mmCIF file of C-alpha atoms and ligand atoms in Angstrom:
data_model
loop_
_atom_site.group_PDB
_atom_site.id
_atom_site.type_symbol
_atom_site.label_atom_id
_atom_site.label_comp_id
_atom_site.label_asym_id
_atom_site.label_seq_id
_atom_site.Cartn_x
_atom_site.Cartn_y
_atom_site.Cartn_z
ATOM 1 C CA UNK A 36 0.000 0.000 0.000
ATOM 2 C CA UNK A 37 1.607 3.524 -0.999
ATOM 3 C CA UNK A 38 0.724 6.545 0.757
ATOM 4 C CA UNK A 39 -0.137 9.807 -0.942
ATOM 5 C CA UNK A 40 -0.445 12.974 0.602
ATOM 6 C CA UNK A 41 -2.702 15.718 -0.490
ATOM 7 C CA UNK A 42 -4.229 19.213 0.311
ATOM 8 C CA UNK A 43 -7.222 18.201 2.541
ATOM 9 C CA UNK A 44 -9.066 22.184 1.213
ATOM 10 C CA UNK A 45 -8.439 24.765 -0.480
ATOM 11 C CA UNK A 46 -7.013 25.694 -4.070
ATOM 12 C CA UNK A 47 -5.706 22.123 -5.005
ATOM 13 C CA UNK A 48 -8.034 19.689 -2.910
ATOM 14 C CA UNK A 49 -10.441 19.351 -6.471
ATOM 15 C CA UNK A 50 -8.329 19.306 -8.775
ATOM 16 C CA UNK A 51 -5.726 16.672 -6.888
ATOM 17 C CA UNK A 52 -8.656 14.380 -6.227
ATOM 18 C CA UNK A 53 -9.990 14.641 -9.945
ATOM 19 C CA UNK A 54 -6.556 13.829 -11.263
ATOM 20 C CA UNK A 55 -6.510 10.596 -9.042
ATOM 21 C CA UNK A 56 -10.341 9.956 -10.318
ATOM 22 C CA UNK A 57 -9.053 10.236 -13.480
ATOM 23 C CA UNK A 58 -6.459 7.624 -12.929
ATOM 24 C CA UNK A 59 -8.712 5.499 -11.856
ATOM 25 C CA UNK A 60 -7.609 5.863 -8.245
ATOM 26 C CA UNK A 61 -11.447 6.935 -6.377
ATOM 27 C CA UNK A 62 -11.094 8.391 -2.979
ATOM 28 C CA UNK A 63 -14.392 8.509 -1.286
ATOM 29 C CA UNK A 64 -14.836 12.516 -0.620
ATOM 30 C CA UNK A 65 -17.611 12.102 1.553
ATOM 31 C CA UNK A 66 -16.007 9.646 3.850
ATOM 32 C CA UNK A 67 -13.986 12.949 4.871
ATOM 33 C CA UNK A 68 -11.533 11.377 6.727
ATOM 34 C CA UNK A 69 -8.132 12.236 7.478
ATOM 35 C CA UNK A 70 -6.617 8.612 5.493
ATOM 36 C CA UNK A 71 -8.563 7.179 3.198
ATOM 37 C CA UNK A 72 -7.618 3.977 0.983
ATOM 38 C CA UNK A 73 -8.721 3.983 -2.481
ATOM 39 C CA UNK A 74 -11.382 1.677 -3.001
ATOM 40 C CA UNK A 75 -9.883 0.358 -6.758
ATOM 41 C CA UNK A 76 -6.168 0.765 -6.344
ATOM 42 C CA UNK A 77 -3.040 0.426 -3.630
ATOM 43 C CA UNK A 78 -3.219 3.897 -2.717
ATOM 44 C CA UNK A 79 -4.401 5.667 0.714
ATOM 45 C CA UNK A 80 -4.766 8.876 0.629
ATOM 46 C CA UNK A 81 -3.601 11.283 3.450
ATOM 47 C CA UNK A 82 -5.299 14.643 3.742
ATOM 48 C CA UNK A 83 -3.101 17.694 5.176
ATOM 49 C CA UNK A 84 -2.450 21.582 4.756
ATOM 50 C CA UNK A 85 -0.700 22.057 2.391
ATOM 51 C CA UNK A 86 2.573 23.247 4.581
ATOM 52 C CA UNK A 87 3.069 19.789 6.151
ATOM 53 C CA UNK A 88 3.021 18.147 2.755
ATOM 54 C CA UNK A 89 6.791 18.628 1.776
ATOM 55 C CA UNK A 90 7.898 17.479 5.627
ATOM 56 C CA UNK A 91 4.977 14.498 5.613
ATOM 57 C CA UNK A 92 6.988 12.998 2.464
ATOM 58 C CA UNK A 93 10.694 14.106 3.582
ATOM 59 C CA UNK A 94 10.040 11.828 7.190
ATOM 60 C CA UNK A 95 8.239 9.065 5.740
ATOM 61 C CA UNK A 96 4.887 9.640 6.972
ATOM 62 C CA UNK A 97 3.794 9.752 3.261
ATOM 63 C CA UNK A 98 5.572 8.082 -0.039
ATOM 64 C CA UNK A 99 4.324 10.370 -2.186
ATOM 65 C CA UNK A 100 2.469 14.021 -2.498
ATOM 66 C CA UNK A 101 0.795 16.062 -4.743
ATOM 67 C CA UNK A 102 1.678 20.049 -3.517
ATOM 68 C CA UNK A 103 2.519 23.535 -4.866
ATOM 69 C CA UNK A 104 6.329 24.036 -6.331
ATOM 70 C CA UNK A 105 6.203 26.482 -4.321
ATOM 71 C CA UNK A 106 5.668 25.166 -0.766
ATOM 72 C CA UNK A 107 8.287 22.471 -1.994
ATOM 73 C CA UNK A 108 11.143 25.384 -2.485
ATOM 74 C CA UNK A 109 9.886 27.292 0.507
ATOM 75 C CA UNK A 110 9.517 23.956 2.862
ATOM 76 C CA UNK A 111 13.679 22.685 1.143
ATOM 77 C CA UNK A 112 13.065 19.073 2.407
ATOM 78 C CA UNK A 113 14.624 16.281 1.108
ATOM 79 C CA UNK A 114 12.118 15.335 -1.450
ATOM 80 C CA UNK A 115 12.523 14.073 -5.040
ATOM 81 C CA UNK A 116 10.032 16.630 -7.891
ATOM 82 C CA UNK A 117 8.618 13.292 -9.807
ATOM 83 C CA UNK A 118 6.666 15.337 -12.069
ATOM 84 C CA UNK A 119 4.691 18.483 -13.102
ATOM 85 C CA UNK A 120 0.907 17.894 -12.781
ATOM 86 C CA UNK A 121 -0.305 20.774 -15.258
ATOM 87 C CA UNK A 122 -2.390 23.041 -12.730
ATOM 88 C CA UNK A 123 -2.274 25.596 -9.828
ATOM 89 C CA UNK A 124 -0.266 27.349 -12.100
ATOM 90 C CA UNK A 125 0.968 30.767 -10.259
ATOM 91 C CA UNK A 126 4.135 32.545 -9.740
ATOM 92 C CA UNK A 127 5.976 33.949 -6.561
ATOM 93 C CA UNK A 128 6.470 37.798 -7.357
ATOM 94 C CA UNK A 129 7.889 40.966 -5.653
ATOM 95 C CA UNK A 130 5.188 43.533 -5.493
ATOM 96 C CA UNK A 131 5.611 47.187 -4.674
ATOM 97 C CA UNK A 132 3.079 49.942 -4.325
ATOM 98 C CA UNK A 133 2.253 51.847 -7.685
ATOM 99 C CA UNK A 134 3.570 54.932 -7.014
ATOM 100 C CA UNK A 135 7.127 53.449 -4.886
ATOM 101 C CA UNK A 136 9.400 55.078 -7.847
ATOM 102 C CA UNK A 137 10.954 51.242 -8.316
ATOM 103 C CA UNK A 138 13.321 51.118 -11.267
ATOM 104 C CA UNK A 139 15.351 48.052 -10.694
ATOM 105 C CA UNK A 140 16.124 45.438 -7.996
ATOM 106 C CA UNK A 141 17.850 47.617 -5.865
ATOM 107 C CA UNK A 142 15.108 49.763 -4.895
ATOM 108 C CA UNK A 143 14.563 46.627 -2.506
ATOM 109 C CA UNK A 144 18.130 47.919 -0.235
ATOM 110 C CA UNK A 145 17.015 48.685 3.400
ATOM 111 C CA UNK A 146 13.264 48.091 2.819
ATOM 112 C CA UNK A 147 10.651 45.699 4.538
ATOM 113 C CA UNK A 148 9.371 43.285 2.225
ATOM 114 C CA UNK A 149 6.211 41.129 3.692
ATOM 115 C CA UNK A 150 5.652 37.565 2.582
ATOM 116 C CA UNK A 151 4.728 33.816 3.684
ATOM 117 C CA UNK A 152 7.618 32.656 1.593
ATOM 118 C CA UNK A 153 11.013 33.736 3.549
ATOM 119 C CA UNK A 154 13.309 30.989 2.509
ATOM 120 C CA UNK A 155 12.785 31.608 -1.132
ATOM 121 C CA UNK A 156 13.155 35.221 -0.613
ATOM 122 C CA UNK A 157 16.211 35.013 1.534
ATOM 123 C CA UNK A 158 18.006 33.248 -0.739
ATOM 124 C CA UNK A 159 16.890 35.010 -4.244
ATOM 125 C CA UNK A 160 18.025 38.449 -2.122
ATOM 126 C CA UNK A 161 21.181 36.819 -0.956
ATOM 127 C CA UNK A 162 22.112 35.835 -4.887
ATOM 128 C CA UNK A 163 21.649 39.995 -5.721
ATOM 129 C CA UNK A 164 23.697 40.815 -2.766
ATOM 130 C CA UNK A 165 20.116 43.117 -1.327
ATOM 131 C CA UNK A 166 19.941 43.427 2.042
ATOM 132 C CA UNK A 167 15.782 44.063 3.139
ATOM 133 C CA UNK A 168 14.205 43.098 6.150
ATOM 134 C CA UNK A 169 12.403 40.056 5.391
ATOM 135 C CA UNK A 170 9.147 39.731 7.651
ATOM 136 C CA UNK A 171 7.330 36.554 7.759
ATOM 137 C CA UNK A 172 3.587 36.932 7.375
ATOM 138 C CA UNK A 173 1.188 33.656 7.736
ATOM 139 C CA UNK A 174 -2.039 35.241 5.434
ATOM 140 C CA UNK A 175 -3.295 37.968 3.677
ATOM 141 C CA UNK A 176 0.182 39.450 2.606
ATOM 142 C CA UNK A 177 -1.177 42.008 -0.001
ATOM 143 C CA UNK A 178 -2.560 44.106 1.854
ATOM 144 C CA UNK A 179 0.823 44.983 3.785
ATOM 145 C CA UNK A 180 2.183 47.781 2.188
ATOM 146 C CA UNK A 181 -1.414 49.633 2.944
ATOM 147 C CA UNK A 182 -1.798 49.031 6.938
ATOM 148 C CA UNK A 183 1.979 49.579 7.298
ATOM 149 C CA UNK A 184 3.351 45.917 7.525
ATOM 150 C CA UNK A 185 5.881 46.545 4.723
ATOM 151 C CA UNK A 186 7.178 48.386 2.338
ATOM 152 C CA UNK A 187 6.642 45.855 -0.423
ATOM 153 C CA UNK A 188 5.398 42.227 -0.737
ATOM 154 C CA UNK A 189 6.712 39.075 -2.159
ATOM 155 C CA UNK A 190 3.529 36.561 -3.003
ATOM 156 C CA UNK A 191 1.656 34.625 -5.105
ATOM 157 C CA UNK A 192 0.201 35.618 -7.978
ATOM 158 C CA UNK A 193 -1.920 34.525 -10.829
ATOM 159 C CA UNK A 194 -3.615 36.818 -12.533
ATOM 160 C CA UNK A 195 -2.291 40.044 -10.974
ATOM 161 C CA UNK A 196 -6.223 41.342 -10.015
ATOM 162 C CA UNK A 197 -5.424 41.124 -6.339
ATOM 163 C CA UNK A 198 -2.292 43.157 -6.706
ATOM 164 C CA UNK A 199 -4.101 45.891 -8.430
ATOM 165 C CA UNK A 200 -6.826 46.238 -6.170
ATOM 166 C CA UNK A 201 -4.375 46.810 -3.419
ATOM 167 C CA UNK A 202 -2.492 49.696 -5.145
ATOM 168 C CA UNK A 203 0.454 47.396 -5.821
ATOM 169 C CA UNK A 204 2.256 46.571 -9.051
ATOM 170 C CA UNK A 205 4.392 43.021 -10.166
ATOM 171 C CA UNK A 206 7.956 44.198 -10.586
ATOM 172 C CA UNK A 207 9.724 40.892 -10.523
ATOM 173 C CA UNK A 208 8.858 37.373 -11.117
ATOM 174 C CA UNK A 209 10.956 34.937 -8.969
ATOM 175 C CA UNK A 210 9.638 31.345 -9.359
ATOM 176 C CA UNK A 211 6.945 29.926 -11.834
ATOM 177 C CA UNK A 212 4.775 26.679 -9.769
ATOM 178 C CA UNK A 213 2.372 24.354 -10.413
ATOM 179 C CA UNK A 214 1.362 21.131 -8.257
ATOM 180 C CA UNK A 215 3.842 18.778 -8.572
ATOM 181 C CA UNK A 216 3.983 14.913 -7.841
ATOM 182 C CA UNK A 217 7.091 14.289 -5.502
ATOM 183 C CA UNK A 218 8.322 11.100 -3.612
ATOM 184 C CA UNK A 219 10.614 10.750 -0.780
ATOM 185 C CA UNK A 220 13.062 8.610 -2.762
ATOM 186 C CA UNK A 221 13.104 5.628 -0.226
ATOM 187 C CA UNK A 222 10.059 3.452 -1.721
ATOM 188 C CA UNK A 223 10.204 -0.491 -0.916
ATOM 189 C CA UNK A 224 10.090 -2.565 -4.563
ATOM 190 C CA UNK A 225 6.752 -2.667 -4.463
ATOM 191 C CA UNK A 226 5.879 0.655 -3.820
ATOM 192 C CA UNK A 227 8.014 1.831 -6.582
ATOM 193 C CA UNK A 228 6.148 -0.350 -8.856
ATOM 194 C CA UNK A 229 3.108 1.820 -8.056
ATOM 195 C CA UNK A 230 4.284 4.684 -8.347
ATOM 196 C CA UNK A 231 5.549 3.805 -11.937
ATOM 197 C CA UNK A 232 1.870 3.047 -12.830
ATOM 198 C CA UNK A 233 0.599 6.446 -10.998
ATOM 199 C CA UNK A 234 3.248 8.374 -13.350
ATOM 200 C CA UNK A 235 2.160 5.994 -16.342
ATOM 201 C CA UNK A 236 -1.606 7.419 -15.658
ATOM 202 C CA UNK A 237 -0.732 10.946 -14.907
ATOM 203 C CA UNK A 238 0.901 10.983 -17.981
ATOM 204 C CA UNK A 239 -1.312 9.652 -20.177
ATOM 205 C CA UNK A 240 -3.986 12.327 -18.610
ATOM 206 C CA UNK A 241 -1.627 15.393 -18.743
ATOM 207 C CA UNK A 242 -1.210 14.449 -22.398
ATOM 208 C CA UNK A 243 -4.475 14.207 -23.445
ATOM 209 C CA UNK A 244 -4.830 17.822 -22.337
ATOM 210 C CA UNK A 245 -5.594 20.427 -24.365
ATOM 211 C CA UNK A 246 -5.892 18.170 -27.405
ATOM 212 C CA UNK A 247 -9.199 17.590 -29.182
ATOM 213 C CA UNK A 248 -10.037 14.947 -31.453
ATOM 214 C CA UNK A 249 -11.567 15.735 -35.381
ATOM 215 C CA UNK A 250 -13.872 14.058 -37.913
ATOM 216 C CA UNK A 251 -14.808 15.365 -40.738
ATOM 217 C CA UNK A 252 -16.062 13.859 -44.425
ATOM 218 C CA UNK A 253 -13.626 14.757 -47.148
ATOM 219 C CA UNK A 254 -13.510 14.124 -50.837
ATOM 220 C CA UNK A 255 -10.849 11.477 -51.852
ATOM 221 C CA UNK A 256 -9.048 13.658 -54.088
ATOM 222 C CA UNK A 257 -8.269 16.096 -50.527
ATOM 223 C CA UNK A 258 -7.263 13.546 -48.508
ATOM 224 C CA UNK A 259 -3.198 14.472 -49.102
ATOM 225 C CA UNK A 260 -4.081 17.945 -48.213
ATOM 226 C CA UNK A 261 -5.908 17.278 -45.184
ATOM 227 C CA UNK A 262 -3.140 15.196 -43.785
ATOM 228 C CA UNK A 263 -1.288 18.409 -44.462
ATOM 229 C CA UNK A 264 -3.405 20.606 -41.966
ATOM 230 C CA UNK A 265 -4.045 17.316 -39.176
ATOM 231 C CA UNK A 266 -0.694 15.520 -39.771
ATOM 232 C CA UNK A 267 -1.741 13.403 -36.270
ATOM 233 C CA UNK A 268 0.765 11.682 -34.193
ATOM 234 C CA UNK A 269 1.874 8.835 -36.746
ATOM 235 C CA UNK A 270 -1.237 9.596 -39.198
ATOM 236 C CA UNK A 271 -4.698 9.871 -39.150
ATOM 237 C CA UNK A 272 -6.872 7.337 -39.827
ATOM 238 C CA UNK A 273 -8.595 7.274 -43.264
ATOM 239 C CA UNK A 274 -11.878 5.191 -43.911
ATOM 240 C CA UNK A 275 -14.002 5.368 -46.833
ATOM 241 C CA UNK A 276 -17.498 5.942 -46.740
ATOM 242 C CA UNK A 277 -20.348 4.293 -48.014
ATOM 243 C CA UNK A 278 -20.908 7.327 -50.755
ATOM 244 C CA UNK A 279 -18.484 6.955 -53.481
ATOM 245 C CA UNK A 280 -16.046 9.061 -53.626
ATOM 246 C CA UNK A 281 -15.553 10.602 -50.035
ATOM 247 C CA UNK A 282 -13.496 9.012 -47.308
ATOM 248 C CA UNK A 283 -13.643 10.285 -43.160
ATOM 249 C CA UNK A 284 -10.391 11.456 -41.535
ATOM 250 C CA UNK A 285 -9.655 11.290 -38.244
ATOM 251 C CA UNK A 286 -7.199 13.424 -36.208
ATOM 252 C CA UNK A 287 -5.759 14.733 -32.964
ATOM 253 C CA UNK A 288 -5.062 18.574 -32.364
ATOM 254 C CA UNK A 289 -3.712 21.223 -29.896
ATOM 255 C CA UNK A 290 -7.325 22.754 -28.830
ATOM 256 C CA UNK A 291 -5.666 26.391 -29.144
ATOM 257 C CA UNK A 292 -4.883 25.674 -33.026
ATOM 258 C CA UNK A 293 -8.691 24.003 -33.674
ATOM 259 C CA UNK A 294 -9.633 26.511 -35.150
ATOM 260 C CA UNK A 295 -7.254 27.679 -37.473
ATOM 261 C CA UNK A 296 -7.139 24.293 -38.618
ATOM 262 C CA UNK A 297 -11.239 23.929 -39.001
ATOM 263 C CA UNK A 298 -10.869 26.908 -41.025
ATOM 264 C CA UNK A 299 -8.353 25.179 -43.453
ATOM 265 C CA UNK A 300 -10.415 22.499 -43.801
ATOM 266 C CA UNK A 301 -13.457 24.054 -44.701
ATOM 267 C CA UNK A 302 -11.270 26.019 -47.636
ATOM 268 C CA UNK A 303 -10.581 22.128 -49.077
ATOM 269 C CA UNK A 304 -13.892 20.960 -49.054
ATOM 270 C CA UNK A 305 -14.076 18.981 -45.501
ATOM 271 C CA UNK A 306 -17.741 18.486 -44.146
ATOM 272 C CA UNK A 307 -19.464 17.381 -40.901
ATOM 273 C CA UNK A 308 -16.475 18.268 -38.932
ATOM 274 C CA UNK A 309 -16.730 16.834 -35.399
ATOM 275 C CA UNK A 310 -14.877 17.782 -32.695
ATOM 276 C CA UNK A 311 -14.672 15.811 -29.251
ATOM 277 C CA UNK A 312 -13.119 15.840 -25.991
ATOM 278 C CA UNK A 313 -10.082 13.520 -25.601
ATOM 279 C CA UNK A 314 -9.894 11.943 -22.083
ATOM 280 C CA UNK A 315 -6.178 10.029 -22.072
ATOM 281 C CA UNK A 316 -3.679 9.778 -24.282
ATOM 282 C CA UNK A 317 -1.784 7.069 -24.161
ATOM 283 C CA UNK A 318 1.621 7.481 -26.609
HETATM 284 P P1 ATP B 442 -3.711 25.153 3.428
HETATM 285 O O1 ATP B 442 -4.909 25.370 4.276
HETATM 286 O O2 ATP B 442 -3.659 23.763 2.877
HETATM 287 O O3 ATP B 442 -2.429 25.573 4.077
HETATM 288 P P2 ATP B 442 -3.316 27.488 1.750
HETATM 289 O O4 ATP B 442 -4.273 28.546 2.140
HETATM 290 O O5 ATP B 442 -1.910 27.563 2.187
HETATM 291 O O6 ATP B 442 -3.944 26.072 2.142
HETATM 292 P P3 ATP B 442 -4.265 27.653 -1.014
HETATM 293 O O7 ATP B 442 -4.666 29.077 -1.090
HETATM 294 O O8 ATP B 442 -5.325 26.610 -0.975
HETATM 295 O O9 ATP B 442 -3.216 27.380 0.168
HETATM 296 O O10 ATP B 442 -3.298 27.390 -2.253
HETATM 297 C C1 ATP B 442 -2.664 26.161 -2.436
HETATM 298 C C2 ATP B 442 -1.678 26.278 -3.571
HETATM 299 O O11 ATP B 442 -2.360 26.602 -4.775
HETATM 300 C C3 ATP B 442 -0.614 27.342 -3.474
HETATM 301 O O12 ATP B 442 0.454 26.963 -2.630
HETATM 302 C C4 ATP B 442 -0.171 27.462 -4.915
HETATM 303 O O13 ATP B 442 0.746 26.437 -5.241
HETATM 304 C C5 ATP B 442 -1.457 27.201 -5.697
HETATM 305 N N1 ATP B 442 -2.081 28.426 -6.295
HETATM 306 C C6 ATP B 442 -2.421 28.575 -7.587
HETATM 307 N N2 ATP B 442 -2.972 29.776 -7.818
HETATM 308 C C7 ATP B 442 -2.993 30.419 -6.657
HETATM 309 C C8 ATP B 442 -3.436 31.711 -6.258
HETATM 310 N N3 ATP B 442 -3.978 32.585 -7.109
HETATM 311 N N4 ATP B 442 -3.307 32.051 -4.957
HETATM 312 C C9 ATP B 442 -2.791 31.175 -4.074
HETATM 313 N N5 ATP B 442 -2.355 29.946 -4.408
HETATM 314 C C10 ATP B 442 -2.427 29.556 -5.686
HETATM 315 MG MG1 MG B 443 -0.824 26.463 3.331
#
């Protein structure tokens, strides 16, 4: 049995228990219980802030977790980054107040910067050789600057709204995260052996992303053409139809080209496109 730590609430609880749903790992939600084995697959699943998550899997308590990059450069335990898991995408920035009169790093000399994250800031202001007064804040870090708890703020951000509604502005982006997958590197045989199929299925899912799947009726003599537009991974699949003369291709593309490439094809003469959803890709 391999034991898998992840956030019991908050911004990566959903999405860490879809991915395992996904993977055909289910964790009964509504048991909402602190360890809960999986009722298809050798996994329990351990449910913990998000902090303890780096330490849980550095001491053994936990084989594996799914956690921020963040928390796992902030937290520096001995932990092994398996893989990227493709969401909770955010970056740790410095953030000053609009009208601060920052023009480069330096600004940051002899200042009080606020954040959650002092490791990561300690060291990135050690490698400039700027000396501020770091000040370790547990929540609510933005809105430091205003009620006199800094003179700046280094924090998450994602899309930058919460900056700009407290008067502040991104002048530096430090780290880029997402959730990651990470082990403690001391799995019996066995365990191993699961984790190898967990990254087999993660994989399969994170590729599968963003990819859509096409159909569409096209005359024989387009075929070439169309292969051109949807080249697929190793082709796509050609089969005639019962009309004479007209054959359906099938293909794989990126979602953000779609429709670009549904525009091509209409040019050439493709029909009844059809575009689905592609749930795992398996290469
Ligand atoms: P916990 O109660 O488990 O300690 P938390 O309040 O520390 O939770 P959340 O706000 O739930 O943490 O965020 C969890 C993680 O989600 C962050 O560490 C980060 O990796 C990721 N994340 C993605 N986007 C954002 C965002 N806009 N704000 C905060 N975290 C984000
Ligand atoms: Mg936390």
């Amino acid at each position: 049995m391999l034991r898998l730590a992840i956030q019991s609430k908050g911004r990566l609880n959903e999405k860490s228990i879809q991915l395992l749903s996904d993977a055909g790992i289910a964790v009964d939600e509504a048991a909402r219980k602190f360890l809960t084995p999986a009722s298809n697959f050798p996994v329990e699943v351990l449910m913990l802030r998000d902090d303890d998550i780096p330490q849980a899997v550095a001491t053994g308590a936990a084989d594996l977790g799914i956690v921020g990059y963040n928390e796992v450069l902030e937290k520096d335990m001995d932990v092994k980054v398996i893989m990227k898991l493709g969401f909770g995408g955010c970056r740790l920035s410095l953030a000053v107040p609009q009208n601060s009169g920052y023009d480069n790093p330096s600004w940051f000399d002899g200042k009080t910067v606020a954040t959650s994250y002092p490791n990561i800031l300690r060291k990135h202001f050690q490698a400039l050789g700027i000396h501020a007064d770091i000040r370790t804040i547990a929540g609510s870090v933005e809105i430091a600057p205003t009620v006199g708890m800094g003179d700046a703020i280094f924090d998450i951000v994602s899309s930058g709204a919460t900056l700009v509604t407290n008067g502040l502005k991104e002048v530096e982006r430090v780290v880029e995260s997402e959730a990651v997958l990470i082990s403690s590197g001391r799995l019996s045989k066995e365990n191993q052996k699961i984790l190898e199929q967990i990254e087999f299925r993660f994989s399969s899912i994170k590729g599968s992303r963003g990819k859509r799947y096409l159909l569409m009726n096209i005359p024989n003599g387009k075929i070439e053409e169309a292969i051109s537009i949807v080249p697929a991974m190793r082709s796509p699949t050609v089969l005639p139809l019962a009309q004479e003369g007209w054959s359906s291709l099938h293909s794989v593309v990126d979602a953000d080209v779609l429709w670009d490439r549904i525009e091509k094809l209409k040019k050439i003469g493709a029909e009844g496109i059809l575009v689905l959803s592609v749930e795992k890709l398996v290469l």
